[in-house]
Amino acid sequence: MLKGTKVGLRARHEEDIPVLQTELYDDVVNSSRAEGGPWRPMTPGSKDSPLVVDDTNQRHVPFSVVELEGGTLVGTASLWGIDTHNRNAHIGLGLLPSARGKGYGSDVVAVLCHYGFVVRGFRRLRIETLSDNAAMLRAAQRNGFVREGVLRSSAWVMGEFLDEVLLGLLSDEWKPAS
């Protein structure tokens, strides 16, 4: 397990999937804001669920996020769109509603940076988030990410187009938590 100050990132367990599906994926608004496509209902236990881990996919590394104290499941995190040639990846995370507002997001981003830069040897990590996602923008900023641009009206979410903010962090800019 990769450990931060408040949370750990571990392999996804089968018993995590129903919780993540119910509390994250089945929330139509949350899921529509987090996914790149339209929400659709997912049958419990479906092997087609985006929460099911495909260990053969080398471009996506999913984690379950757990509290260090007690091991309670609090969300999901991943490096996705991994490009081994150019040594970069995207960061993504989703916290259960009960885990929001506790500083877990910043800790998850810090742990993903450690994994990406130290364990995987990437040169660059990036985040794309909706412009009104204040929590993710704060977590990125606290970890040294730099705002690189805005994709205007690029995300169709629940009946309207929203802007996406692009943020990046290079390995030599990263300052690990001490």
Coordinates of N, CA and C in Angstrom, one line a residue:
M1 N 0.9 -1.2 0.0 CA 0.0 0.0 0.0 C 0.9 1.2 0.0
L2 N 0.5 2.2 -0.8 CA 1.1 3.5 -0.8 C 0.4 4.4 0.3
K3 N 1.2 5.0 1.1 CA 0.7 5.8 2.3 C 0.9 7.3 2.2
G4 N -0.1 8.0 2.5 CA 0.0 9.5 2.7 C 0.0 9.8 4.1
T5 N -0.5 11.0 4.5 CA -0.6 11.3 5.9 C -1.9 10.9 6.5
K6 N -3.0 10.8 5.6 CA -4.3 10.5 6.1 C -4.9 9.2 5.4
V7 N -4.4 9.0 4.2 CA -5.0 7.9 3.4 C -3.9 7.0 2.8
G8 N -4.4 5.8 2.5 CA -3.5 4.9 1.8 C -4.2 4.5 0.4
L9 N -3.4 4.2 -0.6 CA -3.8 3.7 -1.8 C -3.4 2.3 -2.0
R10 N -4.5 1.4 -2.2 CA -4.2 0.0 -2.3 C -4.9 -0.6 -3.5
A11 N -4.6 -1.8 -3.8 CA -5.3 -2.5 -4.9 C -6.8 -2.5 -4.6
R12 N -7.6 -2.5 -5.7 CA -9.0 -2.6 -5.6 C -9.4 -4.0 -5.2
H13 N -10.2 -4.1 -4.2 CA -10.7 -5.4 -3.7 C -12.1 -5.6 -4.3
E14 N -12.5 -6.8 -4.6 CA -13.8 -7.1 -5.1 C -14.9 -6.5 -4.3
E15 N -14.8 -6.5 -2.9 CA -15.8 -6.0 -2.0 C -15.9 -4.4 -2.1
D16 N -14.9 -3.8 -2.7 CA -14.9 -2.3 -2.8 C -15.9 -1.9 -3.9
I17 N -16.1 -2.7 -4.9 CA -16.8 -2.3 -6.1 C -18.3 -2.0 -5.8
P18 N -19.0 -2.8 -5.0 CA -20.4 -2.4 -4.8 C -20.5 -1.1 -4.0
V19 N -19.6 -0.8 -3.1 CA -19.6 0.5 -2.3 C -19.4 1.6 -3.3
L20 N -18.3 1.5 -4.1 CA -17.9 2.6 -5.0 C -19.0 2.8 -6.1
Q21 N -19.7 1.7 -6.5 CA -20.7 1.8 -7.5 C -21.9 2.6 -6.9
T22 N -22.3 2.2 -5.7 CA -23.5 2.8 -5.1 C -23.3 4.2 -4.7
E23 N -22.1 4.5 -4.1 CA -21.9 5.9 -3.6 C -21.3 6.9 -4.6
L24 N -20.6 6.3 -5.6 CA -20.0 7.2 -6.6 C -20.7 7.1 -8.0
Y25 N -20.6 5.9 -8.6 CA -21.1 5.7 -9.9 C -22.6 5.9 -10.1
D26 N -23.4 5.4 -9.1 CA -24.9 5.5 -9.2 C -25.4 6.9 -8.9
D27 N -24.6 7.8 -8.4 CA -24.9 9.2 -8.3 C -24.8 9.8 -9.6
V28 N -25.9 10.0 -10.3 CA -25.9 10.4 -11.7 C -25.1 11.8 -11.9
V29 N -25.4 12.7 -11.0 CA -24.7 14.0 -11.2 C -23.2 13.9 -11.0
N30 N -22.8 13.2 -9.9 CA -21.4 13.0 -9.6 C -20.7 12.2 -10.8
S31 N -21.3 11.2 -11.2 CA -20.7 10.3 -12.2 C -20.7 11.1 -13.6
S32 N -21.7 11.9 -13.9 CA -21.7 12.7 -15.1 C -20.6 13.7 -15.1
R33 N -20.2 14.2 -13.9 CA -19.2 15.2 -13.8 C -17.8 14.6 -13.9
A34 N -17.7 13.3 -13.5 CA -16.4 12.6 -13.4 C -16.0 11.9 -14.7
E35 N -17.0 11.3 -15.3 CA -16.7 10.5 -16.5 C -16.7 11.3 -17.8
G36 N -16.1 10.8 -18.8 CA -16.0 11.5 -20.1 C -17.2 11.3 -21.0
G37 N -18.1 10.4 -20.6 CA -19.2 10.1 -21.4 C -20.5 10.2 -20.6
P38 N -21.6 9.9 -21.3 CA -22.9 10.0 -20.6 C -23.1 8.9 -19.6
W39 N -23.8 9.2 -18.5 CA -24.0 8.2 -17.5 C -25.0 7.2 -18.0
R40 N -24.9 5.9 -17.7 CA -25.9 4.9 -18.0 C -25.9 3.9 -16.8
P41 N -27.1 3.4 -16.5 CA -27.2 2.5 -15.4 C -26.3 1.2 -15.6
M42 N -25.8 0.8 -14.5 CA -24.9 -0.4 -14.5 C -25.4 -1.5 -13.6
T43 N -25.6 -2.6 -14.1 CA -26.1 -3.8 -13.3 C -25.1 -4.1 -12.3
P44 N -25.5 -4.3 -11.0 CA -24.6 -4.7 -10.0 C -23.9 -6.0 -10.4
G45 N -22.6 -6.0 -10.2 CA -21.8 -7.2 -10.5 C -21.4 -7.3 -11.9
S46 N -21.7 -6.3 -12.7 CA -21.4 -6.3 -14.2 C -19.9 -6.2 -14.3
K47 N -19.4 -7.0 -15.2 CA -17.9 -7.0 -15.5 C -17.6 -5.9 -16.5
D48 N -18.6 -5.1 -16.9 CA -18.4 -4.0 -17.8 C -18.3 -2.7 -17.0
S49 N -18.4 -2.8 -15.7 CA -18.3 -1.6 -14.9 C -16.9 -0.9 -15.0
P50 N -16.9 0.4 -15.0 CA -15.6 1.1 -15.0 C -14.8 0.9 -13.7
L51 N -15.5 0.3 -12.7 CA -14.8 0.1 -11.4 C -14.1 -1.2 -11.3
V52 N -14.4 -2.1 -12.3 CA -13.8 -3.5 -12.3 C -12.4 -3.3 -12.9
V53 N -11.4 -3.8 -12.2 CA -10.0 -3.7 -12.6 C -9.6 -4.6 -13.7
D54 N -9.0 -4.1 -14.8 CA -8.5 -4.9 -15.9 C -7.0 -4.9 -15.7
D55 N -6.4 -6.0 -15.2 CA -5.0 -6.0 -14.9 C -4.2 -6.1 -16.2
T56 N -4.8 -6.3 -17.3 CA -4.0 -6.3 -18.6 C -3.9 -4.9 -19.2
N57 N -4.6 -4.0 -18.7 CA -4.5 -2.6 -19.2 C -3.4 -1.9 -18.5
Q58 N -2.3 -1.7 -19.3 CA -1.1 -1.1 -18.8 C -1.2 0.5 -18.8
R59 N -2.3 1.0 -19.4 CA -2.4 2.5 -19.4 C -3.3 3.0 -18.3
H60 N -3.7 2.2 -17.4 CA -4.6 2.6 -16.3 C -4.2 1.8 -15.0
V61 N -3.9 2.6 -14.0 CA -3.6 1.9 -12.7 C -4.6 2.4 -11.6
P62 N -5.6 1.6 -11.3 CA -6.6 2.0 -10.4 C -6.3 1.6 -8.9
F63 N -6.7 2.5 -8.0 CA -6.5 2.2 -6.6 C -7.8 2.4 -5.8
S64 N -7.9 1.7 -4.7 CA -9.0 2.1 -3.8 C -8.3 3.0 -2.7
V65 N -9.0 4.0 -2.2 CA -8.5 4.9 -1.2 C -9.1 4.5 0.1
V66 N -8.2 4.3 1.1 CA -8.7 3.9 2.4 C -8.1 4.8 3.5
E67 N -8.8 5.0 4.6 CA -8.3 5.8 5.7 C -7.1 5.0 6.3
L68 N -6.1 5.7 6.7 CA -5.0 4.9 7.4 C -5.4 4.4 8.7
E69 N -6.2 5.2 9.4 CA -6.7 4.8 10.7 C -8.0 4.0 10.5
G70 N -7.9 2.7 10.6 CA -9.1 1.9 10.5 C -9.3 1.2 9.2
G71 N -8.7 1.7 8.1 CA -8.8 1.1 6.8 C -10.1 1.2 6.1
T72 N -11.0 2.2 6.5 CA -12.3 2.4 5.9 C -12.1 2.9 4.4
L73 N -12.8 2.3 3.5 CA -12.9 2.7 2.1 C -13.5 4.1 2.0
V74 N -12.7 5.0 1.4 CA -13.2 6.4 1.2 C -13.3 6.9 -0.2
G75 N -12.8 6.1 -1.2 CA -12.9 6.5 -2.5 C -12.0 5.7 -3.5
T76 N -11.8 6.3 -4.6 CA -11.0 5.7 -5.7 C -10.0 6.7 -6.3
A77 N -8.9 6.2 -6.8 CA -7.9 7.1 -7.4 C -7.2 6.3 -8.5
S78 N -6.7 7.0 -9.5 CA -6.0 6.3 -10.5 C -5.0 7.2 -11.3
L79 N -4.1 6.5 -11.9 CA -3.3 7.1 -13.0 C -3.9 6.5 -14.2
W80 N -4.2 7.4 -15.2 CA -4.8 6.9 -16.4 C -4.2 7.6 -17.6
G81 N -4.4 7.0 -18.8 CA -3.8 7.6 -20.0 C -2.3 7.6 -19.9
I82 N -1.8 6.5 -19.3 CA -0.4 6.4 -19.1 C 0.3 6.3 -20.5
D83 N 1.3 7.1 -20.7 CA 2.1 7.2 -21.9 C 3.6 6.9 -21.5
T84 N 4.0 5.6 -21.6 CA 5.3 5.2 -21.2 C 6.4 5.8 -22.1
H85 N 6.1 6.1 -23.3 CA 7.1 6.7 -24.2 C 7.5 8.1 -23.8
N86 N 6.4 8.9 -23.6 CA 6.6 10.3 -23.2 C 6.7 10.5 -21.6
R87 N 6.5 9.4 -20.9 CA 6.6 9.4 -19.5 C 5.7 10.3 -18.8
N88 N 4.4 10.2 -19.1 CA 3.4 11.0 -18.4 C 2.1 10.3 -18.2
A89 N 1.3 10.8 -17.4 CA 0.0 10.2 -17.0 C -1.0 11.3 -16.5
H90 N -2.2 10.9 -16.5 CA -3.3 11.8 -15.9 C -3.6 11.3 -14.5
I91 N -4.0 12.2 -13.6 CA -4.5 11.8 -12.3 C -6.0 12.0 -12.2
G92 N -6.6 11.0 -11.5 CA -8.0 11.0 -11.3 C -8.4 10.5 -9.9
L93 N -9.4 11.1 -9.3 CA -9.8 10.6 -8.0 C -11.3 10.9 -7.8
G94 N -11.9 10.1 -6.9 CA -13.3 10.3 -6.5 C -13.4 9.9 -5.1
L95 N -14.0 10.8 -4.2 CA -14.2 10.5 -2.8 C -15.6 10.3 -2.5
L96 N -15.9 9.3 -1.7 CA -17.3 9.1 -1.2 C -17.8 10.3 -0.6
P97 N -19.1 10.6 -0.6 CA -19.7 11.8 0.0 C -19.3 12.0 1.4
S98 N -19.2 11.0 2.2 CA -18.9 11.1 3.6 C -17.4 11.4 3.9
A99 N -16.6 11.3 2.8 CA -15.1 11.5 3.0 C -14.7 12.9 2.4
R100 N -15.6 13.6 1.9 CA -15.3 14.9 1.3 C -15.1 16.0 2.4
G101 N -14.3 17.0 2.1 CA -14.0 18.1 3.1 C -13.1 17.8 4.2
K102 N -12.4 16.7 4.1 CA -11.5 16.2 5.2 C -10.0 16.3 4.8
G103 N -9.7 16.9 3.7 CA -8.3 17.0 3.3 C -7.8 15.7 2.6
Y104 N -8.7 14.8 2.3 CA -8.2 13.5 1.7 C -7.8 13.7 0.3
G105 N -8.5 14.6 -0.4 CA -8.2 14.9 -1.8 C -6.7 15.3 -2.0
S106 N -6.3 16.3 -1.2 CA -4.9 16.7 -1.4 C -3.9 15.6 -1.0
D107 N -4.2 14.8 -0.1 CA -3.4 13.7 0.3 C -3.3 12.6 -0.8
V108 N -4.5 12.4 -1.4 CA -4.5 11.4 -2.6 C -3.6 11.9 -3.7
V109 N -3.7 13.2 -4.0 CA -2.9 13.8 -5.1 C -1.5 13.6 -4.8
A110 N -1.1 13.9 -3.5 CA 0.3 13.8 -3.1 C 0.8 12.4 -3.3
V111 N 0.0 11.4 -2.9 CA 0.4 10.0 -3.0 C 0.5 9.6 -4.4
L112 N -0.4 10.0 -5.3 CA -0.3 9.7 -6.7 C 0.9 10.4 -7.3
C113 N 1.3 11.5 -6.9 CA 2.5 12.2 -7.4 C 3.7 11.3 -7.0
H114 N 3.8 10.9 -5.8 CA 4.9 10.0 -5.3 C 4.9 8.8 -6.2
Y115 N 3.8 8.1 -6.4 CA 3.8 6.9 -7.2 C 4.2 7.2 -8.7
G116 N 3.7 8.3 -9.2 CA 4.0 8.6 -10.6 C 5.5 9.0 -10.8
F117 N 6.0 9.9 -9.9 CA 7.3 10.4 -10.1 C 8.4 9.4 -9.6
V118 N 8.2 8.9 -8.4 CA 9.2 8.1 -7.8 C 9.1 6.6 -8.2
V119 N 8.0 6.0 -8.1 CA 7.8 4.6 -8.4 C 7.9 4.3 -9.9
R120 N 7.1 5.2 -10.7 CA 7.0 4.9 -12.1 C 8.0 5.7 -13.0
G121 N 8.6 6.7 -12.4 CA 9.6 7.5 -13.1 C 9.1 8.4 -14.2
F122 N 7.9 8.9 -14.0 CA 7.3 9.8 -15.0 C 7.9 11.2 -14.9
R123 N 7.8 11.9 -16.0 CA 8.4 13.2 -16.1 C 7.3 14.3 -15.8
R124 N 6.0 13.9 -16.1 CA 4.9 14.9 -16.1 C 3.6 14.2 -15.6
L125 N 2.9 14.8 -14.8 CA 1.6 14.4 -14.4 C 0.6 15.5 -14.7
R126 N -0.6 15.2 -15.1 CA -1.6 16.2 -15.4 C -3.0 15.9 -14.9
I127 N -3.7 17.0 -14.7 CA -5.1 16.9 -14.2 C -6.0 17.7 -15.1
E128 N -7.1 17.2 -15.5 CA -8.1 17.9 -16.2 C -9.3 17.9 -15.3
T129 N -9.9 19.0 -14.9 CA -11.1 19.0 -14.1 C -12.0 20.1 -14.5
L130 N -13.3 20.0 -14.2 CA -14.2 21.0 -14.5 C -13.9 22.3 -13.8
S131 N -14.1 23.4 -14.4 CA -13.7 24.7 -13.8 C -14.3 25.0 -12.5
D132 N -15.5 24.4 -12.2 CA -16.2 24.7 -10.9 C -15.8 23.6 -9.9
N133 N -14.9 22.8 -10.1 CA -14.5 21.7 -9.1 C -13.4 22.3 -8.2
A134 N -13.9 23.2 -7.3 CA -13.0 23.9 -6.4 C -12.1 23.0 -5.5
A135 N -12.7 21.8 -5.1 CA -11.9 20.9 -4.3 C -10.7 20.3 -5.0
M136 N -10.9 19.9 -6.3 CA -9.8 19.4 -7.1 C -8.8 20.4 -7.4
L137 N -9.3 21.6 -7.7 CA -8.3 22.7 -8.0 C -7.5 23.0 -6.8
R138 N -8.1 23.0 -5.6 CA -7.3 23.3 -4.4 C -6.3 22.1 -4.1
A139 N -6.7 20.9 -4.3 CA -5.8 19.7 -4.1 C -4.6 19.8 -5.1
A140 N -4.9 20.2 -6.3 CA -3.8 20.3 -7.3 C -2.9 21.4 -6.9
Q141 N -3.4 22.6 -6.6 CA -2.6 23.7 -6.2 C -1.7 23.4 -5.0
R142 N -2.3 22.8 -4.0 CA -1.5 22.4 -2.8 C -0.3 21.5 -3.1
N143 N -0.4 20.8 -4.2 CA 0.6 19.8 -4.6 C 1.5 20.4 -5.7
G144 N 1.4 21.7 -6.0 CA 2.3 22.3 -6.9 C 1.9 22.3 -8.4
F145 N 0.7 21.8 -8.7 CA 0.3 21.8 -10.1 C 0.1 23.2 -10.6
V146 N 0.5 23.5 -11.8 CA 0.4 24.8 -12.5 C -0.8 24.7 -13.5
R147 N -1.6 25.8 -13.4 CA -2.7 25.9 -14.4 C -2.1 26.2 -15.7
E148 N -2.4 25.4 -16.7 CA -1.8 25.5 -18.0 C -2.7 26.0 -19.1
G149 N -4.0 25.9 -18.8 CA -5.0 26.4 -19.8 C -6.4 26.0 -19.4
V150 N -7.3 26.5 -20.3 CA -8.7 26.2 -20.1 C -9.2 25.7 -21.5
L151 N -10.0 24.6 -21.5 CA -10.7 24.2 -22.7 C -12.1 24.7 -22.5
R152 N -12.4 25.7 -23.3 CA -13.7 26.4 -23.1 C -14.9 25.5 -23.7
S153 N -15.9 25.4 -22.9 CA -17.1 24.6 -23.3 C -16.8 23.3 -23.8
S154 N -15.9 22.5 -23.2 CA -15.4 21.3 -23.7 C -16.1 20.0 -23.1
A155 N -16.9 20.2 -22.0 CA -17.5 19.1 -21.4 C -19.0 19.2 -21.3
W156 N -19.7 18.3 -21.9 CA -21.2 18.3 -21.8 C -21.6 17.5 -20.5
V157 N -22.1 18.3 -19.6 CA -22.5 17.7 -18.3 C -23.9 18.1 -17.9
M158 N -24.7 17.2 -17.8 CA -26.1 17.4 -17.3 C -26.8 18.5 -18.0
G159 N -26.7 18.6 -19.3 CA -27.5 19.5 -20.1 C -26.8 20.9 -20.4
E160 N -25.5 21.0 -20.1 CA -24.8 22.2 -20.4 C -23.3 22.0 -20.6
F161 N -22.7 22.8 -21.4 CA -21.3 22.7 -21.7 C -20.6 23.5 -20.6
L162 N -19.5 22.9 -20.0 CA -18.7 23.5 -19.0 C -17.2 23.5 -19.4
D163 N -16.5 24.5 -18.9 CA -15.1 24.6 -19.2 C -14.3 23.6 -18.4
E164 N -13.2 23.1 -18.9 CA -12.3 22.3 -18.2 C -10.9 23.0 -18.0
V165 N -10.4 22.9 -16.8 CA -9.1 23.5 -16.5 C -8.0 22.4 -16.6
L166 N -6.9 22.7 -17.3 CA -5.8 21.8 -17.5 C -4.7 22.3 -16.5
L167 N -4.2 21.3 -15.7 CA -3.1 21.6 -14.8 C -2.0 20.5 -15.0
G168 N -0.7 21.0 -14.8 CA 0.4 20.1 -15.0 C 1.4 20.2 -13.9
L169 N 2.2 19.2 -13.7 CA 3.3 19.2 -12.8 C 4.5 18.4 -13.3
L170 N 5.6 18.9 -13.4 CA 6.8 18.2 -13.8 C 7.6 17.7 -12.6
S171 N 8.3 16.6 -12.9 CA 9.0 15.9 -11.8 C 9.9 16.8 -11.0
D172 N 10.7 17.7 -11.8 CA 11.6 18.5 -11.1 C 11.0 19.7 -10.4
E173 N 9.7 19.9 -10.6 CA 9.0 21.0 -9.8 C 8.3 20.4 -8.6
W174 N 8.2 19.1 -8.5 CA 7.4 18.5 -7.4 C 8.2 18.5 -6.1
K175 N 7.5 18.9 -5.1 CA 8.2 18.9 -3.7 C 7.4 17.9 -2.9
P176 N 8.0 16.8 -2.6 CA 7.3 15.8 -1.8 C 7.1 16.3 -0.4
A177 N 6.0 15.8 0.2 CA 5.8 16.2 1.6 C 6.9 15.6 2.5
S178 N 7.3 16.4 3.5 CA 8.4 15.9 4.3 C 7.9 15.4 5.6

